XYZ file of N, CA, C and O in Angstrom:
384
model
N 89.161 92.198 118.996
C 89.711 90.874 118.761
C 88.971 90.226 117.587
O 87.853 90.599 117.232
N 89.545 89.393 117.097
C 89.340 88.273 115.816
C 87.754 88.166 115.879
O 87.038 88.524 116.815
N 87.455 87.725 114.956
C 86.040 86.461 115.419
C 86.082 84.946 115.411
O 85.532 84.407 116.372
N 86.639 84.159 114.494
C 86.858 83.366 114.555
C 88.163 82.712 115.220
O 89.219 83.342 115.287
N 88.028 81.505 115.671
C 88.997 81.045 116.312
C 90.474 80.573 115.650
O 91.388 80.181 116.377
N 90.594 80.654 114.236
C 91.828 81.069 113.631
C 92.425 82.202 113.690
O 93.643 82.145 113.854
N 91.962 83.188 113.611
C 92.191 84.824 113.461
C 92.364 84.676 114.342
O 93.590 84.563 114.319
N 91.881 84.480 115.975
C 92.244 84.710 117.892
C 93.190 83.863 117.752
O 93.546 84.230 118.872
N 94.018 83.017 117.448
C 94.848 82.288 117.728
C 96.436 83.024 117.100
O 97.518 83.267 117.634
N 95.913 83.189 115.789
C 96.800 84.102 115.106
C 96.825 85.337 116.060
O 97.828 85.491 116.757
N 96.394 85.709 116.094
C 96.754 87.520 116.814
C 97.372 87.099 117.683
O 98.538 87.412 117.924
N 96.645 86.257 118.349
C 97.462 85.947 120.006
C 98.977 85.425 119.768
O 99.763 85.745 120.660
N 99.415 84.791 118.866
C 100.773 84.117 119.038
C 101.192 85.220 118.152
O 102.408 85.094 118.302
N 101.066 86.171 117.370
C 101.563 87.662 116.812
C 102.116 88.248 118.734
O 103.284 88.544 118.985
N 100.833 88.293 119.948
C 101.363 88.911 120.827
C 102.080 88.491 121.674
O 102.223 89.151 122.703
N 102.865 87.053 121.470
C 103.422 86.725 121.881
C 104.726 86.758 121.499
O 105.653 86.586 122.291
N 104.876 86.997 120.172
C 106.509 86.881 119.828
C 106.390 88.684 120.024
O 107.474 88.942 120.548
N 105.824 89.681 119.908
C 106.124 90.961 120.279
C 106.384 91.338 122.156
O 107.032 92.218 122.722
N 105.721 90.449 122.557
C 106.015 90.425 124.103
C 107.838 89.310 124.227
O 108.622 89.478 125.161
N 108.014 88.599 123.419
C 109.625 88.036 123.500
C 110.583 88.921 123.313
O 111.574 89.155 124.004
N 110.006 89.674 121.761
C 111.068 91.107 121.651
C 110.583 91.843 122.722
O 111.186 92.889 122.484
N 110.155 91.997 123.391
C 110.406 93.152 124.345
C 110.984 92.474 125.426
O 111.851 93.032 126.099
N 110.615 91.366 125.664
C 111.501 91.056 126.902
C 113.090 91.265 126.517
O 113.926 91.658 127.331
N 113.390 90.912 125.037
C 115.048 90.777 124.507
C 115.250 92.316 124.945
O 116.353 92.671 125.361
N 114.171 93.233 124.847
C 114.828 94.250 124.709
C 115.278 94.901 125.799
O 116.159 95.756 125.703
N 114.611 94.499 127.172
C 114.375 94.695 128.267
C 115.784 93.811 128.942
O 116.379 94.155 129.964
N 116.031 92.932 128.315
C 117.306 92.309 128.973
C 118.875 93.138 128.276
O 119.942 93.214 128.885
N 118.671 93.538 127.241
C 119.678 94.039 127.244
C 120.146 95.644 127.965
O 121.153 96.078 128.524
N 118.994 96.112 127.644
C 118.657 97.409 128.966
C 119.367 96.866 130.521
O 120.107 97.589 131.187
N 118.986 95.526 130.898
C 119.282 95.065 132.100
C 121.080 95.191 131.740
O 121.967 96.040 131.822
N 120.969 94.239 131.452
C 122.784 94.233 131.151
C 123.383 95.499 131.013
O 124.369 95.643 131.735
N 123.023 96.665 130.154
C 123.533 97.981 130.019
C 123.995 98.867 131.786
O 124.943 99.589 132.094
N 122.509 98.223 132.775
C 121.623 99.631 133.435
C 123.179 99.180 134.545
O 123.924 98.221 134.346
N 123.284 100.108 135.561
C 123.621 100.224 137.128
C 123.635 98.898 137.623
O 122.799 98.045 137.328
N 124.637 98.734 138.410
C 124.014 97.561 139.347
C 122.966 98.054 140.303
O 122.439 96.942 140.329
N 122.209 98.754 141.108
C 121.169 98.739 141.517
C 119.331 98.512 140.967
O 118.223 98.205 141.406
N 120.203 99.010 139.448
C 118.561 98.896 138.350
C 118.843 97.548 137.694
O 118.052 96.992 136.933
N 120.013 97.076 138.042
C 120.092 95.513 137.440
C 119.160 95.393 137.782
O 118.180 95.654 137.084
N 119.060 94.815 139.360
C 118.044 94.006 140.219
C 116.680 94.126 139.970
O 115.895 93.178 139.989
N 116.332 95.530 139.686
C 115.021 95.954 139.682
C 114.690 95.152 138.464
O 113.775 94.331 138.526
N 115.756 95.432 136.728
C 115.149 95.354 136.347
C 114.971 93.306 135.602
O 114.307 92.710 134.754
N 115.767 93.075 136.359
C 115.501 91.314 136.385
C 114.582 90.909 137.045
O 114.065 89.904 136.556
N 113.990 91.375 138.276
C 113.226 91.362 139.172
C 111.634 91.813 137.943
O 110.581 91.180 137.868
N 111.943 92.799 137.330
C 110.471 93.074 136.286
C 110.555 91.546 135.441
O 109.668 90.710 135.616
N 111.796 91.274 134.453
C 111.778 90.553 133.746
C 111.388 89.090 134.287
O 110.559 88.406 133.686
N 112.082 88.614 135.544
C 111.120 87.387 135.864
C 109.464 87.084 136.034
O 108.788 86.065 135.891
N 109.095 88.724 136.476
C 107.894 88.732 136.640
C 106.981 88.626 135.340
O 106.003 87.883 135.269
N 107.503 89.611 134.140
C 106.594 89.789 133.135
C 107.137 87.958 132.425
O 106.213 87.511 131.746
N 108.031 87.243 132.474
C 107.911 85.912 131.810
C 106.948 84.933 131.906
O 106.355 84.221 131.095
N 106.937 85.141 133.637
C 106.443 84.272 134.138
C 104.595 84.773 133.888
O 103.656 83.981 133.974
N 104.513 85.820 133.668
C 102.759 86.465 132.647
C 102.924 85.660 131.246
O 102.076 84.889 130.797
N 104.033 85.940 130.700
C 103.761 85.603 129.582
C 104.183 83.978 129.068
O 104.217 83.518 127.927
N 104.456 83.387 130.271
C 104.120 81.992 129.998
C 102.957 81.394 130.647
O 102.785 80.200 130.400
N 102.184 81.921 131.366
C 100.475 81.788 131.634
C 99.917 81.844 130.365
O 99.560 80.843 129.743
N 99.823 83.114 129.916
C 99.284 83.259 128.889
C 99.807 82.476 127.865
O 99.030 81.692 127.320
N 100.892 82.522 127.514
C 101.203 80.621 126.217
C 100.170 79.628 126.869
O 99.165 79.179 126.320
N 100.583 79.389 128.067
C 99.937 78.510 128.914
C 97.781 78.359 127.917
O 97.152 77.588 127.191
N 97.655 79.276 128.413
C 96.384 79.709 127.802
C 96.438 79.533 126.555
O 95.628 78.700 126.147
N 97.270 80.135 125.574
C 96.908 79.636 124.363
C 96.760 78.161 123.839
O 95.976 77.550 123.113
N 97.904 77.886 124.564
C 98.043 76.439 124.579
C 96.134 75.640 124.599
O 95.539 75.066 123.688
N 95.850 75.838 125.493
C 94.463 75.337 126.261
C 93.710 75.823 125.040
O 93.467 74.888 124.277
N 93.304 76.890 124.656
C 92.967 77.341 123.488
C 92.999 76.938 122.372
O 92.079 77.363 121.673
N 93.827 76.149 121.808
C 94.482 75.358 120.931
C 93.631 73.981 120.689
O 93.049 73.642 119.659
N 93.729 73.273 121.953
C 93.195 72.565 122.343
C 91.558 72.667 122.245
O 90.801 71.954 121.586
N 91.413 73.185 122.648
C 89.692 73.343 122.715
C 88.288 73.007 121.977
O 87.768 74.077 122.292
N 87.570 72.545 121.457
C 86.876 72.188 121.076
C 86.300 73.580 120.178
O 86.561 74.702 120.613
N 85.629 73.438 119.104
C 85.065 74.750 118.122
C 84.239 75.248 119.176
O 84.644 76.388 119.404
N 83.567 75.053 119.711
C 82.513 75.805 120.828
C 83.298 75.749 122.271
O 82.773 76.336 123.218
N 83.878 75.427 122.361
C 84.348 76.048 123.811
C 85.523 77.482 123.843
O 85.935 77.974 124.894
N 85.768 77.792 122.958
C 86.929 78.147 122.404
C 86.307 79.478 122.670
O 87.033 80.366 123.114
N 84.638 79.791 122.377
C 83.803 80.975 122.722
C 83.960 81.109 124.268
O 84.477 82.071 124.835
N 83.436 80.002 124.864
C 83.763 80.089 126.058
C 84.987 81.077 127.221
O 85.158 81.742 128.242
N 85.522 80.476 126.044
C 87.267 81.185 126.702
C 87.780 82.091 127.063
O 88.489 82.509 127.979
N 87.088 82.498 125.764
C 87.518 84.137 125.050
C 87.866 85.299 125.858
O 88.940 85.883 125.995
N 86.415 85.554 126.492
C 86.942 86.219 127.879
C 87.467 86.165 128.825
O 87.710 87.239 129.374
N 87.811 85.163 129.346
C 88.530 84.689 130.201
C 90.079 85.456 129.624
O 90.865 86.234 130.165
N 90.032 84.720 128.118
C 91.480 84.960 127.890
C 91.801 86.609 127.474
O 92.931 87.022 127.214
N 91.148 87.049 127.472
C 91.344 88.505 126.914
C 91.324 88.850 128.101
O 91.951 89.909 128.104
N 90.949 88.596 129.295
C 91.308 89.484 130.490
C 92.521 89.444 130.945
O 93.061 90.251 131.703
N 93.145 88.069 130.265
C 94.398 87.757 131.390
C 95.583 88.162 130.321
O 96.770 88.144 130.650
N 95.127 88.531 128.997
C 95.821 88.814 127.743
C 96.199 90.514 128.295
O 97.315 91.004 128.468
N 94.691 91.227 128.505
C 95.054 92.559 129.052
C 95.902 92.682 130.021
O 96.803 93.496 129.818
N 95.903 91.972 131.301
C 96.259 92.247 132.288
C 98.368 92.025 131.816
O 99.231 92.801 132.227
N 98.676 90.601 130.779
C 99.955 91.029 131.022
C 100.251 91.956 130.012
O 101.346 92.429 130.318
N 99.726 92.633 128.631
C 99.827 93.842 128.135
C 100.188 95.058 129.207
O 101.099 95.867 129.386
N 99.434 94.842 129.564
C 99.405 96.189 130.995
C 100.734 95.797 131.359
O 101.709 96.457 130.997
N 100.812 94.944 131.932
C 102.264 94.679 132.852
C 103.452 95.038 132.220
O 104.437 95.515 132.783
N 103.305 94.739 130.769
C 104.514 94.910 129.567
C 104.340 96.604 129.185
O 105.371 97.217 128.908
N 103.282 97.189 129.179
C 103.266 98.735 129.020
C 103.950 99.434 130.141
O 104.565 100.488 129.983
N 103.835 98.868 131.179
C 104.061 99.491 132.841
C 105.747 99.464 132.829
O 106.446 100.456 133.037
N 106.292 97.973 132.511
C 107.717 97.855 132.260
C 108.526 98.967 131.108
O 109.558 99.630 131.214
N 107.644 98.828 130.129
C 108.245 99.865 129.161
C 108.612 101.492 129.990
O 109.680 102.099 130.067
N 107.257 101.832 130.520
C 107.146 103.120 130.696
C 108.237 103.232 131.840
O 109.191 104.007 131.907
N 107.862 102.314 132.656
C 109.475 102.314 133.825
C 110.817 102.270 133.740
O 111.565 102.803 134.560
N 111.328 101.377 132.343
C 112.573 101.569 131.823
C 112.677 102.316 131.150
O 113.881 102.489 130.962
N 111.933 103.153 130.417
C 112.457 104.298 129.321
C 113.912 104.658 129.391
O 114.380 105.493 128.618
């Protein structure tokens, strides 16, 4: 990650519009799939939104933050940054 708190802010809202295209991409997959993988896969897509509006959520707060607290954060936010990456890798690999 970045070092400074311009560069972390930048990357982070870079992983946020790449986590939107994938959700677009993931909804049209939905619309394409079965009606039984509909469900499943709206059922992923509410889940991974609702990650990736925590994490806005977080940037948001981030944004906000004072030049020294912003260190503070960091980890915090990179854990919860990993965790919905993961969630968005897991979706990929499940819809292939």
């Amino acid at each position: 990650m970045p070092n400074t708190r311009e560069e972390y802010i930048r990357t982070l809202r870079d992983k946020l519009e790449l986590w939107k295209a994938q959700l677009e991409k993931l909804e049209v997959q939905a619309a394409l799939a079965k009606a039984e993988a509909r469900v499943e896969y709206h059922e992923q897509i509410t889940d991974l939104r609702h990650k990736r509006d925590e994490a806005k959520r977080k940037l948001d707060e981030l944004q906000h933050a004072g030049e020294h607290a912003w260190k503070d954060m960091k980890a915090g936010l990179e854990l919860a940054w990993d965790a919905v990456e993961a969630a968005f890798a897991s979706a990929r690999a499940r819809f292939k």
